Coordinates of C-alpha atoms (C1' of nucleotides) in Angstrom, one line a residue:
Chain K
M1 CA -22.0 -0.2 -5.5
I2 CA -22.1 -1.9 -8.9
T3 CA -25.1 -5.0 -9.4
D4 CA -26.2 -4.6 -12.9
H5 CA -22.6 -6.0 -14.2
S6 CA -23.6 -5.6 -18.5
R7 CA -21.7 -4.1 -20.6
E8 CA -23.4 -1.6 -21.6
N9 CA -23.6 -0.4 -17.2
L10 CA -20.0 -1.3 -16.8
V11 CA -19.5 1.4 -19.9
S12 CA -21.3 3.8 -18.3
V13 CA -19.9 3.5 -14.9
L14 CA -16.8 4.0 -15.5
R15 CA -16.8 6.7 -18.1
Q16 CA -18.5 8.9 -15.2
R17 CA -15.7 8.5 -13.3
G18 CA -13.1 9.6 -16.3
I19 CA -12.3 6.1 -16.8
G20 CA -12.1 5.7 -20.8
P21 CA -13.6 1.5 -20.7
T22 CA -10.8 -0.1 -23.1
H23 CA -10.7 -3.9 -23.1
Q24 CA -8.9 -5.1 -20.5
R25 CA -10.6 -2.3 -18.2
M26 CA -13.7 -3.6 -18.8
E27 CA -12.3 -7.5 -18.6
I28 CA -11.8 -6.3 -14.6
A29 CA -14.7 -4.9 -14.0
H30 CA -16.8 -7.3 -15.3
V31 CA -14.8 -9.9 -13.4
L32 CA -15.0 -8.2 -9.7
F33 CA -18.6 -6.9 -10.5
S34 CA -20.3 -10.6 -11.7
R35 CA -18.8 -12.1 -9.0
M36 CA -19.5 -10.0 -5.6
E37 CA -15.9 -11.7 -4.0
H38 CA -13.2 -10.4 -2.1
L39 CA -10.4 -11.1 -4.7
S40 CA -6.1 -10.5 -5.2
A41 CA -4.7 -8.6 -7.2
D42 CA -3.5 -12.4 -8.3
Q43 CA -7.0 -14.5 -8.7
V44 CA -7.7 -10.8 -10.9
L45 CA -4.8 -11.5 -12.9
C46 CA -6.1 -15.8 -13.5
L47 CA -9.9 -15.1 -13.6
V48 CA -8.9 -12.3 -16.4
N49 CA -6.2 -14.5 -18.4
G50 CA -8.9 -17.6 -17.9
R51 CA -11.6 -16.2 -20.0
H52 CA -9.9 -15.1 -23.3
A53 CA -8.8 -11.2 -22.6
E54 CA -4.4 -11.2 -23.0
T55 CA -4.1 -8.3 -20.1
S56 CA -0.6 -8.2 -18.2
K57 CA 0.1 -7.8 -14.5
A58 CA 1.2 -4.4 -14.6
T59 CA -2.8 -3.5 -15.9
V60 CA -4.3 -5.4 -13.5
Y61 CA -2.0 -3.9 -10.7
N62 CA -2.8 -0.4 -12.9
T63 CA -6.5 -0.6 -13.0
L64 CA -7.3 -2.0 -9.9
K65 CA -5.6 1.0 -8.7
L66 CA -7.3 3.5 -10.7
F67 CA -10.7 1.7 -9.4
V68 CA -9.5 1.7 -5.8
E69 CA -8.7 6.2 -6.0
T70 CA -12.2 6.8 -7.9
G71 CA -14.4 4.2 -5.3
L72 CA -15.6 1.6 -7.5
V73 CA -13.4 -1.1 -5.1
R74 CA -11.9 -0.9 -2.1
E75 CA -8.7 -2.4 -0.4
V76 CA -9.5 -4.7 2.0
I77 CA -6.5 -4.9 4.4
V78 CA -6.1 -8.2 6.8
D79 CA -3.2 -10.1 5.6
A80 CA -0.3 -9.4 5.6
A81 CA 1.0 -11.0 2.3
K82 CA -1.6 -9.2 -0.2
V83 CA -3.8 -7.2 -0.3
F84 CA -7.4 -7.9 -1.4
Y85 CA -10.2 -5.7 -3.4
D86 CA -13.6 -5.6 -2.2
P87 CA -16.2 -5.1 -5.0
N88 CA -19.1 -4.2 -2.3
T89 CA -18.1 -0.4 -1.3
A90 CA -21.1 0.3 1.2
P91 CA -20.0 0.0 4.2
H92 CA -19.2 -3.3 6.5
H93 CA -16.8 -4.7 7.9
H94 CA -15.1 -8.5 7.6
F95 CA -14.4 -11.7 9.6
Y96 CA -11.4 -12.7 8.9
D97 CA -10.4 -16.4 8.8
V98 CA -6.3 -16.5 9.5
E99 CA -6.3 -20.0 8.4
S100 CA -9.1 -20.3 4.9
G101 CA -7.8 -17.3 4.7
E102 CA -11.9 -16.6 4.0
I103 CA -13.5 -13.3 4.0
T104 CA -16.7 -12.6 5.1
D105 CA -19.0 -9.3 5.2
I106 CA -20.4 -8.1 8.2
D107 CA -23.2 -5.0 7.8
A108 CA -22.3 -2.2 9.1
E109 CA -26.8 -1.1 9.6
A110 CA -26.3 -3.2 12.4
V111 CA -23.1 -2.5 14.3
T112 CA -22.8 0.7 16.5
I113 CA -19.6 2.1 17.9
V114 CA -19.6 4.0 21.4
G115 CA -16.9 5.9 22.4
M116 CA -14.8 6.6 19.3
P117 CA -12.2 9.5 20.6
A118 CA -12.3 12.5 18.7
L119 CA -9.4 12.5 15.4
P120 CA -6.0 13.4 16.6
P121 CA -6.1 17.5 15.6
G122 CA -4.8 18.4 12.6
K123 CA -6.4 14.8 10.9
V124 CA -9.8 14.4 9.2
A125 CA -10.7 11.0 8.5
A126 CA -9.6 8.4 5.5
G127 CA -11.7 5.3 6.4
M128 CA -12.4 2.9 8.9
D129 CA -11.5 -1.4 9.2
V130 CA -12.7 -3.2 11.5
I131 CA -11.9 -6.7 11.6
I132 CA -12.9 -9.8 13.4
R133 CA -10.1 -12.3 13.0
V134 CA -11.3 -15.9 13.7
R135 CA -10.2 -19.0 13.0
P136 CA -12.3 -22.7 12.6
A137 CA -13.0 -24.2 15.8
A138 CA -10.6 -26.6 17.7
P139 CA -12.4 -30.3 16.3
A140 CA -11.2 -32.2 19.0
P141 CA -9.6 -31.1 22.5
G142 CA -7.8 -34.0 23.0
A143 CA -6.0 -33.9 19.9
Chain U
M1 CA 1.8 -6.0 29.1
I2 CA 5.8 -5.2 29.9
T3 CA 6.4 -2.2 31.0
D4 CA 9.1 -3.5 33.6
H5 CA 12.3 -3.3 30.9
S6 CA 15.2 -4.9 33.9
R7 CA 17.2 -7.6 32.1
E8 CA 15.9 -9.5 35.1
N9 CA 12.0 -9.2 34.3
L10 CA 12.9 -9.6 30.8
V11 CA 14.5 -13.3 31.5
S12 CA 11.7 -13.8 34.1
V13 CA 9.1 -13.1 31.7
L14 CA 10.5 -15.0 28.3
R15 CA 11.5 -17.7 30.7
Q16 CA 7.3 -17.7 32.1
R17 CA 6.8 -18.9 28.1
G18 CA 8.6 -21.4 27.4
I19 CA 11.5 -19.3 26.3
G20 CA 15.2 -19.6 26.6
P21 CA 16.6 -15.5 26.9
T22 CA 19.7 -15.8 24.3
H23 CA 21.6 -12.7 23.7
Q24 CA 19.4 -11.8 20.7
R25 CA 15.8 -12.2 21.9
M26 CA 16.7 -10.1 25.1
E27 CA 17.9 -7.6 23.2
I28 CA 14.6 -7.6 20.5
A29 CA 13.0 -7.5 23.9
H30 CA 14.5 -4.6 25.0
V31 CA 14.0 -2.6 21.7
L32 CA 10.6 -3.6 22.0
F33 CA 9.4 -2.9 25.6
S34 CA 11.9 -0.4 26.4
R35 CA 10.4 1.5 23.4
M36 CA 6.3 1.2 23.5
E37 CA 6.2 2.0 19.7
H38 CA 4.5 -0.2 16.8
L39 CA 8.0 -1.1 15.1
S40 CA 8.8 -3.1 12.0
A41 CA 10.8 -5.8 11.7
D42 CA 13.6 -4.0 9.6
Q43 CA 13.1 -1.5 11.9
V44 CA 13.8 -4.0 15.5
L45 CA 16.5 -5.2 12.9
C46 CA 19.0 -1.8 12.0
L47 CA 18.0 -1.0 16.3
V48 CA 19.4 -4.3 17.2
N49 CA 22.1 -3.8 15.2
G50 CA 22.1 -0.4 16.0
R51 CA 23.6 -0.8 19.9
H52 CA 25.9 -3.3 19.9
A53 CA 25.3 -7.1 19.0
E54 CA 25.1 -8.4 16.0
T55 CA 21.4 -10.1 15.0
S56 CA 20.8 -11.7 11.5
K57 CA 17.6 -10.9 9.8
A58 CA 16.5 -14.1 10.3
T59 CA 16.6 -14.4 13.6
V60 CA 14.6 -11.4 14.0
Y61 CA 11.8 -12.7 12.2
N62 CA 12.2 -16.2 14.1
T63 CA 12.0 -14.1 17.5
L64 CA 9.1 -12.0 16.4
K65 CA 6.9 -15.0 15.3
L66 CA 7.6 -16.6 18.1
F67 CA 6.6 -13.2 20.8
V68 CA 3.7 -12.6 18.7
E69 CA 2.7 -16.7 19.2
T70 CA 3.5 -16.5 23.0
G71 CA 1.0 -13.0 22.8
L72 CA 4.1 -10.8 24.5
V73 CA 3.6 -8.8 21.0
R74 CA 0.8 -8.3 18.8
E75 CA 1.0 -7.8 14.9
V76 CA -0.8 -4.9 13.6
I77 CA -1.6 -5.0 9.8
V78 CA -2.3 -1.9 8.6
D79 CA -0.5 -1.6 6.0
A80 CA 0.1 -3.6 3.2
A81 CA 3.4 -3.1 2.7
K82 CA 5.2 -4.3 6.1
V83 CA 3.8 -5.4 9.6
F84 CA 4.1 -4.0 13.0
Y85 CA 5.2 -5.5 16.3
D86 CA 2.9 -3.5 19.3
P87 CA 4.1 -4.3 22.5
N88 CA 1.2 -3.0 24.1
T89 CA -0.9 -6.6 24.4
A90 CA -4.0 -4.8 26.0
P91 CA -7.3 -4.5 24.2
H92 CA -7.1 -1.6 21.9
H93 CA -7.3 -0.1 18.3
H94 CA -5.5 2.5 16.0
F95 CA -5.0 5.4 14.4
Y96 CA -3.0 4.9 11.3
D97 CA -1.9 7.7 9.0
V98 CA -2.0 6.5 6.0
E99 CA 0.3 9.5 5.1
S100 CA 3.2 9.2 7.1
G101 CA 3.1 5.9 8.3
E102 CA 2.5 6.9 12.3
I103 CA 0.0 4.5 14.5
T104 CA -1.8 5.8 17.4
D105 CA -3.7 3.9 20.2
I106 CA -7.1 4.2 20.9
D107 CA -7.8 2.9 24.1
A108 CA -10.1 -0.3 24.4
E109 CA -11.7 0.8 27.5
A110 CA -13.3 4.1 25.9
V111 CA -15.4 1.9 22.8
T112 CA -17.9 -0.1 22.8
I113 CA -18.7 -1.8 19.6
V114 CA -22.7 -2.9 20.2
G115 CA -24.7 -5.2 17.4
M116 CA -22.0 -7.4 16.6
P117 CA -22.9 -10.6 14.9
A118 CA -22.4 -14.3 16.3
L119 CA -19.3 -15.6 14.8
P120 CA -19.4 -17.7 11.6
P121 CA -20.9 -21.6 12.7
G122 CA -17.9 -23.1 13.5
K123 CA -15.2 -20.8 14.0
V124 CA -14.2 -18.9 16.8
A125 CA -12.8 -15.7 17.4
A126 CA -9.3 -14.8 17.8
G127 CA -9.2 -11.5 17.8
M128 CA -10.2 -8.1 16.9
D129 CA -9.1 -4.7 15.4
V130 CA -10.3 -1.8 14.5
I131 CA -8.7 1.0 12.4
I132 CA -9.2 4.7 11.9
R133 CA -7.1 5.5 8.3
V134 CA -6.7 8.9 8.9
R135 CA -4.9 11.4 6.8
P136 CA -3.4 15.1 7.2
A137 CA -6.3 18.1 6.7
A138 CA -6.1 20.1 4.4
P139 CA -3.5 22.5 3.9
A140 CA -5.5 25.2 1.4
P141 CA -9.0 23.9 0.3
G142 CA -7.5 26.2 -3.1
A143 CA -4.6 23.9 -4.0
Chain X
dG1 C1' 38.7 -28.9 31.4
dA2 C1' 37.2 -31.7 27.4
dT3 C1' 32.7 -33.6 25.1
dA4 C1' 28.7 -33.9 23.5
dC5 C1' 23.6 -32.9 22.8
dG6 C1' 20.1 -30.1 21.3
dA7 C1' 18.0 -25.0 20.3
dA8 C1' 19.6 -21.6 18.5
dT9 C1' 21.7 -18.3 14.6
dT10 C1' 23.1 -17.6 10.7
dG11 C1' 24.6 -16.1 5.5
dG12 C1' 22.3 -16.3 1.7
dA13 C1' 19.0 -18.0 -1.4
dC14 C1' 14.8 -17.9 -2.5
dT15 C1' 10.1 -16.8 -3.7
dC16 C1' 6.2 -13.8 -3.9
dT17 C1' 3.8 -9.3 -4.1
dG18 C1' 3.7 -5.2 -6.3
dT19 C1' 6.2 -0.7 -9.0
dC20 C1' 9.0 1.1 -13.0
dT21 C1' 10.3 1.7 -17.7
dA22 C1' 11.5 2.0 -22.1
dA23 C1' 9.0 0.5 -25.9
dT24 C1' 4.7 -1.0 -28.3
dC25 C1' 0.3 -0.8 -29.5
dC26 C1' -4.3 0.9 -30.5
dC27 C1' -7.3 4.5 -31.5
dA28 C1' -9.9 8.8 -31.9
dT29 C1' -8.6 12.4 -34.6
dC30 C1' -7.6 15.6 -38.5
Chain R
dG1 C1' -3.3 6.9 -44.3
dA2 C1' -0.6 10.2 -40.8
dT3 C1' 0.1 12.1 -36.0
dG4 C1' -0.4 11.8 -31.2
dG5 C1' -1.7 11.0 -27.0
dG6 C1' -3.0 7.5 -23.7
dA7 C1' -3.2 2.7 -22.6
dT8 C1' -0.8 -2.0 -22.2
dT9 C1' 3.2 -4.6 -22.2
dA10 C1' 6.7 -7.5 -20.9
dG11 C1' 10.5 -8.1 -17.8
dA12 C1' 13.5 -6.0 -15.2
dC13 C1' 13.7 -4.5 -10.5
dA14 C1' 12.5 -3.7 -5.2
dG15 C1' 11.3 -4.8 -0.3
dA16 C1' 9.7 -7.7 3.3
dG17 C1' 10.2 -12.3 4.5
dT18 C1' 10.8 -17.4 4.5
dC19 C1' 14.1 -21.5 4.3
dC20 C1' 17.4 -24.3 4.3
dA21 C1' 22.1 -26.7 5.2
dA22 C1' 25.9 -26.0 8.0
dT23 C1' 28.0 -23.7 12.2
dT24 C1' 27.7 -21.8 16.8
dC25 C1' 26.0 -21.6 21.3
dG26 C1' 25.0 -22.8 26.3
dT27 C1' 24.4 -26.7 29.3
dA28 C1' 24.4 -30.6 31.1
dT29 C1' 27.8 -35.0 31.8
dC30 C1' 31.5 -36.6 32.9

DNA sequence: GATACGAATTGGACTCTGTCTAATCCCATC
DNA sequence: GATGGGATTAGACAGAGTCCAATTCGTATC
């Protein structure tokens, strides 16, 4: 997980993964790792272009895909409408507020899962997602 | 969970939930509960129209939404591309093959989750999803 | 059987996320 | 300053899902 989002460190992080550190990729990486939030592709696009660089939608999608493939960020699929990208790659789970769309991390260290069955034959694990869906408590039961 | 998918039983199941048992809804319910599979809206549409009734896309979406709201089926969000509808409403988890798209149930009875933190303040639980992503084992490591 | 009314259905336009492609741009190397 | 290859780009495109106004259906009433 990238905590140092200085320009020099981002360059070396990208290089380590064989990713050429172009302007656009640096901007996208900076947006992701300076806020450690769950962002959609559209949010990344807006944030990147809100600064100064001009970056196209295609590049944002290309770059996010590249970051996912190289393990820099993780896809979070909790909502049918869009994918979120999570710069926290440490094992963890998520609360998802189905009304506000807010995503909150749950540290995986604290959680133990007992009795998970063996993988189906001929399959290897590619990841696990645990999502607790929540909603705001009803403000007034009589409403 | 509905195991008896006779016409009479489906009518009464729908009525119990305040859903008028129209032809289209009966067809959709029958498609879901006769195969106990995870189906996308598109697959439901094709299966329903493959029989004899003519049912529109809008009705399939309306009806699936209605079934979800009344707890007849459960949404399964494992893939960014589309939602699956699961006629098994007993608590359970899923294996998801990210390459083939195949979804397999994991009985929740066997699995215990220890140490899950309290819900965020002001929130109530709306559901939990556990998804184990798998892929076919590499056939030849040297490839 | 005819009428009326509310609910359900419908086609089709529309939105939105994400992909694709061919042209252009950038930049390191020679 | 020419060359070549990867990166970027605009915009067309694809697919899932939504929306809406018009129609149809089922039922209750006369």
